[in-house]
């Protein structure tokens, strides 16, 4: 089952989101928990932000990471130097592992891009042993991503297509309060708990924010990549104006909140 995330180059994803995923990963690991001697699964590993955060801990004995995108799998494999880590291409909705293989399964910033997120949760539950933990985290696009909301709100003010993009973007799956927790409960996980995690995205200047989007990375990049001529110039100027906000170009810092959920396999 294909992902809805648009990726062209791993380096572009790193500038768009990978660097912020690395900031989020430690807080997510603390939320999900770890215990000595565990075998872990990272579902939707991307370029390896969570995978290598886990590899930096002493507790795991084995870490298996999967992603649907070959570009991400190749990039993560190139980074890997830890013999405990195995990275493969696989589908989150059809995990190639037997029942009860892992002690914990974690999915960071991926469920909202899976066309059937409840099925992915069910698969994570299936491959985790009884008493093990399933955990996931997604950004709160509607109320928690100030920098990206600045961009989509600007696009929405410029055109009907931009307004439709914003409406899709802020209501992606699993992003509303309690939505992911209810999905965990619906898939049979017990003691489901939800919390909010926050990191700041700090940009050097406008180009540091805009370059990967202008290059076509991610859902906003896909939208911008279809613009031409005067419309593209108008979008570039309007988003720059929103970023600069009446001051000269330079550093800006945006708070970003993510919803995290965990549950126990009965």
Short mmCIF file of C-alpha atoms in Angstrom, two decimals:
data_model
loop_
_atom_site.label_atom_id
_atom_site.label_comp_id
_atom_site.label_asym_id
_atom_site.label_seq_id
_atom_site.Cartn_x
_atom_site.Cartn_y
_atom_site.Cartn_z
CA UNK A 1 0.00 0.00 0.00
CA UNK A 2 1.68 3.20 -1.21
CA UNK A 3 2.61 6.12 1.03
CA UNK A 4 1.09 9.52 0.26
CA UNK A 5 4.37 11.30 1.09
CA UNK A 6 6.27 12.76 -1.87
CA UNK A 7 10.04 12.24 -1.77
CA UNK A 8 12.60 12.98 -4.50
CA UNK A 9 15.95 13.07 -2.72
CA UNK A 10 16.91 11.91 0.76
CA UNK A 11 18.96 15.08 1.20
CA UNK A 12 15.89 17.19 0.41
CA UNK A 13 13.85 15.30 2.98
CA UNK A 14 16.63 15.81 5.53
CA UNK A 15 16.38 19.58 5.09
CA UNK A 16 12.58 19.53 5.03
CA UNK A 17 11.90 17.20 7.97
CA UNK A 18 14.72 14.77 8.83
CA UNK A 19 16.61 17.27 10.97
CA UNK A 20 13.48 17.97 13.00
CA UNK A 21 12.68 14.26 13.27
CA UNK A 22 16.04 13.84 14.98
CA UNK A 23 15.02 16.45 17.54
CA UNK A 24 11.70 14.70 18.12
CA UNK A 25 13.11 11.17 18.37
CA UNK A 26 14.56 11.34 21.93
CA UNK A 27 11.29 12.62 23.38
CA UNK A 28 9.35 9.94 21.51
CA UNK A 29 11.66 7.19 22.80
CA UNK A 30 11.19 8.42 26.36
CA UNK A 31 7.42 8.39 25.83
CA UNK A 32 7.38 4.92 24.22
CA UNK A 33 9.79 3.45 26.77
CA UNK A 34 12.64 0.96 26.49
CA UNK A 35 13.82 -2.02 28.51
CA UNK A 36 17.05 -4.01 28.42
CA UNK A 37 17.31 -6.84 25.91
CA UNK A 38 14.42 -5.81 23.68
CA UNK A 39 13.93 -6.44 19.99
CA UNK A 40 12.49 -3.31 18.33
CA UNK A 41 10.68 -2.45 15.09
CA UNK A 42 10.78 1.01 13.50
CA UNK A 43 7.88 1.33 11.05
CA UNK A 44 8.39 4.00 8.39
CA UNK A 45 12.00 4.72 9.30
CA UNK A 46 12.65 7.40 6.68
CA UNK A 47 16.32 8.33 6.71
CA UNK A 48 16.74 6.77 10.16
CA UNK A 49 16.07 9.46 12.76
CA UNK A 50 14.32 7.09 15.17
CA UNK A 51 16.35 4.05 14.12
CA UNK A 52 19.66 5.64 15.04
CA UNK A 53 18.30 7.25 18.18
CA UNK A 54 17.39 3.72 19.29
CA UNK A 55 20.78 2.41 18.18
CA UNK A 56 22.42 4.99 20.41
CA UNK A 57 20.82 3.37 23.43
CA UNK A 58 22.31 0.36 25.20
CA UNK A 59 19.02 -1.46 25.81
CA UNK A 60 18.04 -2.93 22.40
CA UNK A 61 19.54 -6.22 21.24
CA UNK A 62 18.08 -5.89 17.73
CA UNK A 63 16.45 -3.11 15.70
CA UNK A 64 14.60 -3.81 12.47
CA UNK A 65 13.63 -0.72 10.46
CA UNK A 66 11.36 -0.67 7.42
CA UNK A 67 10.19 1.97 4.95
CA UNK A 68 8.08 1.89 1.81
CA UNK A 69 10.33 4.31 -0.13
CA UNK A 70 13.51 2.81 -1.65
CA UNK A 71 15.14 6.26 -1.48
CA UNK A 72 14.81 6.28 2.30
CA UNK A 73 15.93 2.66 2.70
CA UNK A 74 19.09 3.32 0.69
CA UNK A 75 19.91 6.50 2.64
CA UNK A 76 19.37 4.81 6.02
CA UNK A 77 21.50 1.82 5.02
CA UNK A 78 24.33 4.14 4.00
CA UNK A 79 24.25 5.75 7.46
CA UNK A 80 24.15 2.48 9.38
CA UNK A 81 27.25 1.19 11.17
CA UNK A 82 25.50 -0.77 13.94
CA UNK A 83 25.33 -4.58 13.53
CA UNK A 84 22.13 -4.66 15.59
CA UNK A 85 20.30 -2.67 12.91
CA UNK A 86 18.64 -4.19 9.83
CA UNK A 87 16.91 -1.89 7.33
CA UNK A 88 14.53 -3.21 4.67
CA UNK A 89 11.88 -2.03 2.26
CA UNK A 90 8.41 -3.12 3.38
CA UNK A 91 4.77 -2.04 3.62
CA UNK A 92 3.47 -0.81 6.99
CA UNK A 93 0.11 -2.44 6.25
CA UNK A 94 1.63 -5.87 5.46
CA UNK A 95 4.64 -6.26 7.76
CA UNK A 96 6.85 -9.21 6.72
CA UNK A 97 7.27 -10.58 10.25
CA UNK A 98 5.67 -13.34 12.25
CA UNK A 99 3.24 -12.79 15.10
CA UNK A 100 4.85 -11.63 18.34
CA UNK A 101 8.32 -11.10 16.82
CA UNK A 102 9.11 -7.81 18.59
CA UNK A 103 8.96 -6.34 22.08
CA UNK A 104 8.05 -2.86 20.79
CA UNK A 105 6.95 -1.39 17.48
CA UNK A 106 7.25 2.35 16.94
CA UNK A 107 6.14 4.61 14.09
CA UNK A 108 7.41 8.19 14.01
CA UNK A 109 5.78 10.73 11.66
CA UNK A 110 4.37 8.07 9.35
CA UNK A 111 0.79 7.03 10.20
CA UNK A 112 -0.74 10.16 8.65
CA UNK A 113 0.83 9.19 5.31
CA UNK A 114 -0.42 5.59 5.35
CA UNK A 115 -3.66 5.29 3.34
CA UNK A 116 -5.03 2.78 5.88
CA UNK A 117 -3.57 3.88 9.23
CA UNK A 118 -5.77 1.56 11.36
CA UNK A 119 -4.47 -1.42 9.36
CA UNK A 120 -0.89 -0.30 10.03
CA UNK A 121 -1.67 -0.11 13.76
CA UNK A 122 -3.22 -3.58 13.59
CA UNK A 123 -0.09 -4.91 11.88
CA UNK A 124 2.15 -3.38 14.55
CA UNK A 125 -0.01 -5.00 17.21
CA UNK A 126 0.25 -8.35 15.43
CA UNK A 127 4.04 -8.42 15.27
CA UNK A 128 4.51 -7.36 18.93
CA UNK A 129 4.39 -9.98 21.69
CA UNK A 130 1.68 -9.93 24.37
CA UNK A 131 2.66 -7.37 26.97
CA UNK A 132 4.75 -5.47 24.43
CA UNK A 133 4.23 -1.87 23.37
CA UNK A 134 3.00 -0.20 20.18
CA UNK A 135 3.71 3.54 19.95
CA UNK A 136 3.32 6.24 17.31
CA UNK A 137 3.72 9.98 16.94
CA UNK A 138 2.45 12.42 14.28
CA UNK A 139 2.60 16.19 13.92
CA UNK A 140 -0.46 18.25 14.81
CA UNK A 141 -0.83 20.01 11.46
CA UNK A 142 -3.94 21.95 12.46
CA UNK A 143 -2.89 23.48 15.76
CA UNK A 144 0.72 22.54 16.38
CA UNK A 145 2.93 23.32 13.36
CA UNK A 146 3.24 27.09 13.30
CA UNK A 147 5.76 27.35 10.46
CA UNK A 148 3.91 25.02 8.11
CA UNK A 149 0.57 26.62 9.00
CA UNK A 150 2.10 29.97 8.02
CA UNK A 151 2.84 28.49 4.60
CA UNK A 152 -0.50 26.73 3.99
CA UNK A 153 -2.50 29.70 5.26
CA UNK A 154 -0.62 31.91 2.81
CA UNK A 155 -1.33 29.47 -0.03
CA UNK A 156 -5.00 29.33 0.98
CA UNK A 157 -5.26 33.13 0.77
CA UNK A 158 -3.88 33.13 -2.76
CA UNK A 159 -6.06 30.57 -4.55
CA UNK A 160 -8.86 28.05 -4.29
CA UNK A 161 -6.34 25.27 -4.96
CA UNK A 162 -4.29 26.54 -2.06
CA UNK A 163 -7.37 26.54 0.15
CA UNK A 164 -8.11 22.93 -0.79
CA UNK A 165 -4.51 21.97 -0.06
CA UNK A 166 -4.74 23.54 3.40
CA UNK A 167 -7.98 21.74 4.14
CA UNK A 168 -6.40 18.38 3.26
CA UNK A 169 -3.14 19.15 5.02
CA UNK A 170 -4.52 20.11 8.42
CA UNK A 171 -6.94 17.18 8.61
CA UNK A 172 -4.68 14.30 7.66
CA UNK A 173 -5.39 11.04 9.55
CA UNK A 174 -4.46 10.58 13.22
CA UNK A 175 -3.86 14.31 13.86
CA UNK A 176 -6.92 15.32 15.88
CA UNK A 177 -6.99 15.19 19.70
CA UNK A 178 -7.87 11.67 20.79
CA UNK A 179 -8.03 10.31 17.22
CA UNK A 180 -4.91 8.15 17.39
CA UNK A 181 -5.75 6.98 20.92
CA UNK A 182 -9.18 5.83 19.74
CA UNK A 183 -7.57 4.05 16.77
CA UNK A 184 -5.27 2.21 19.18
CA UNK A 185 -8.26 1.16 21.29
CA UNK A 186 -10.21 0.10 18.19
CA UNK A 187 -7.32 -2.17 17.15
CA UNK A 188 -7.39 -3.94 20.50
CA UNK A 189 -4.51 -2.25 22.32
CA UNK A 190 -5.05 -1.75 26.03
CA UNK A 191 -4.05 1.05 28.42
CA UNK A 192 -3.82 3.48 25.49
CA UNK A 193 -2.23 6.78 26.54
CA UNK A 194 -1.84 10.00 24.55
CA UNK A 195 0.44 12.98 25.14
CA UNK A 196 1.91 16.00 23.36
CA UNK A 197 5.59 16.38 22.47
CA UNK A 198 7.11 19.71 21.42
CA UNK A 199 10.26 20.69 19.54
CA UNK A 200 11.32 23.96 17.92
CA UNK A 201 12.27 24.25 14.27
CA UNK A 202 15.01 26.87 13.95
CA UNK A 203 15.75 28.21 10.46
CA UNK A 204 18.79 30.26 9.43
CA UNK A 205 16.80 32.26 6.89
CA UNK A 206 13.90 31.99 4.46
CA UNK A 207 15.78 29.78 2.01
CA UNK A 208 16.56 27.31 4.79
CA UNK A 209 12.80 26.82 5.19
CA UNK A 210 11.69 27.15 1.60
CA UNK A 211 14.41 25.42 -0.48
CA UNK A 212 13.25 21.79 -0.01
CA UNK A 213 9.62 22.76 -0.59
CA UNK A 214 10.56 24.69 -3.73
CA UNK A 215 12.45 21.56 -4.85
CA UNK A 216 9.26 19.50 -4.61
CA UNK A 217 9.74 17.62 -1.35
CA UNK A 218 6.74 16.60 0.76
CA UNK A 219 3.05 17.45 0.25
CA UNK A 220 3.66 21.20 0.09
CA UNK A 221 6.50 20.68 -2.36
CA UNK A 222 4.24 18.60 -4.58
CA UNK A 223 1.77 21.51 -4.69
CA UNK A 224 4.45 24.13 -5.39
CA UNK A 225 6.03 21.90 -8.05
CA UNK A 226 2.84 22.15 -10.11
CA UNK A 227 2.87 25.97 -10.18
CA UNK A 228 4.24 27.90 -13.14
CA UNK A 229 5.28 31.38 -14.13
CA UNK A 230 3.53 34.25 -12.42
CA UNK A 231 1.65 32.03 -9.98
CA UNK A 232 4.89 30.49 -8.73
CA UNK A 233 6.51 33.92 -8.37
CA UNK A 234 3.47 35.17 -6.46
CA UNK A 235 3.62 32.21 -4.05
CA UNK A 236 7.36 32.62 -3.49
CA UNK A 237 6.96 36.31 -2.72
CA UNK A 238 3.93 35.84 -0.45
CA UNK A 239 5.49 33.06 1.63
CA UNK A 240 8.72 35.04 1.94
CA UNK A 241 6.72 38.05 3.15
CA UNK A 242 4.95 35.87 5.74
CA UNK A 243 8.29 34.49 6.94
CA UNK A 244 9.99 37.88 7.17
CA UNK A 245 6.92 39.49 8.73
CA UNK A 246 8.08 43.04 8.10
CA UNK A 247 11.67 42.48 9.20
CA UNK A 248 14.82 41.62 7.27
CA UNK A 249 15.47 38.00 6.36
CA UNK A 250 17.30 35.94 8.97
CA UNK A 251 16.74 33.38 11.73
CA UNK A 252 13.24 32.39 12.76
CA UNK A 253 12.10 29.81 15.33
CA UNK A 254 8.77 27.95 15.22
CA UNK A 255 7.22 25.75 17.92
CA UNK A 256 5.90 22.39 16.71
CA UNK A 257 3.67 20.01 18.65
CA UNK A 258 3.19 16.31 17.92
CA UNK A 259 0.59 13.86 19.22
CA UNK A 260 2.11 10.69 20.71
CA UNK A 261 0.22 7.54 21.62
CA UNK A 262 1.18 4.17 23.10
CA UNK A 263 -0.70 1.02 23.97
CA UNK A 264 -0.02 -2.48 25.27
CA UNK A 265 -0.64 -5.67 23.33
CA UNK A 266 -3.02 -7.88 25.34
#
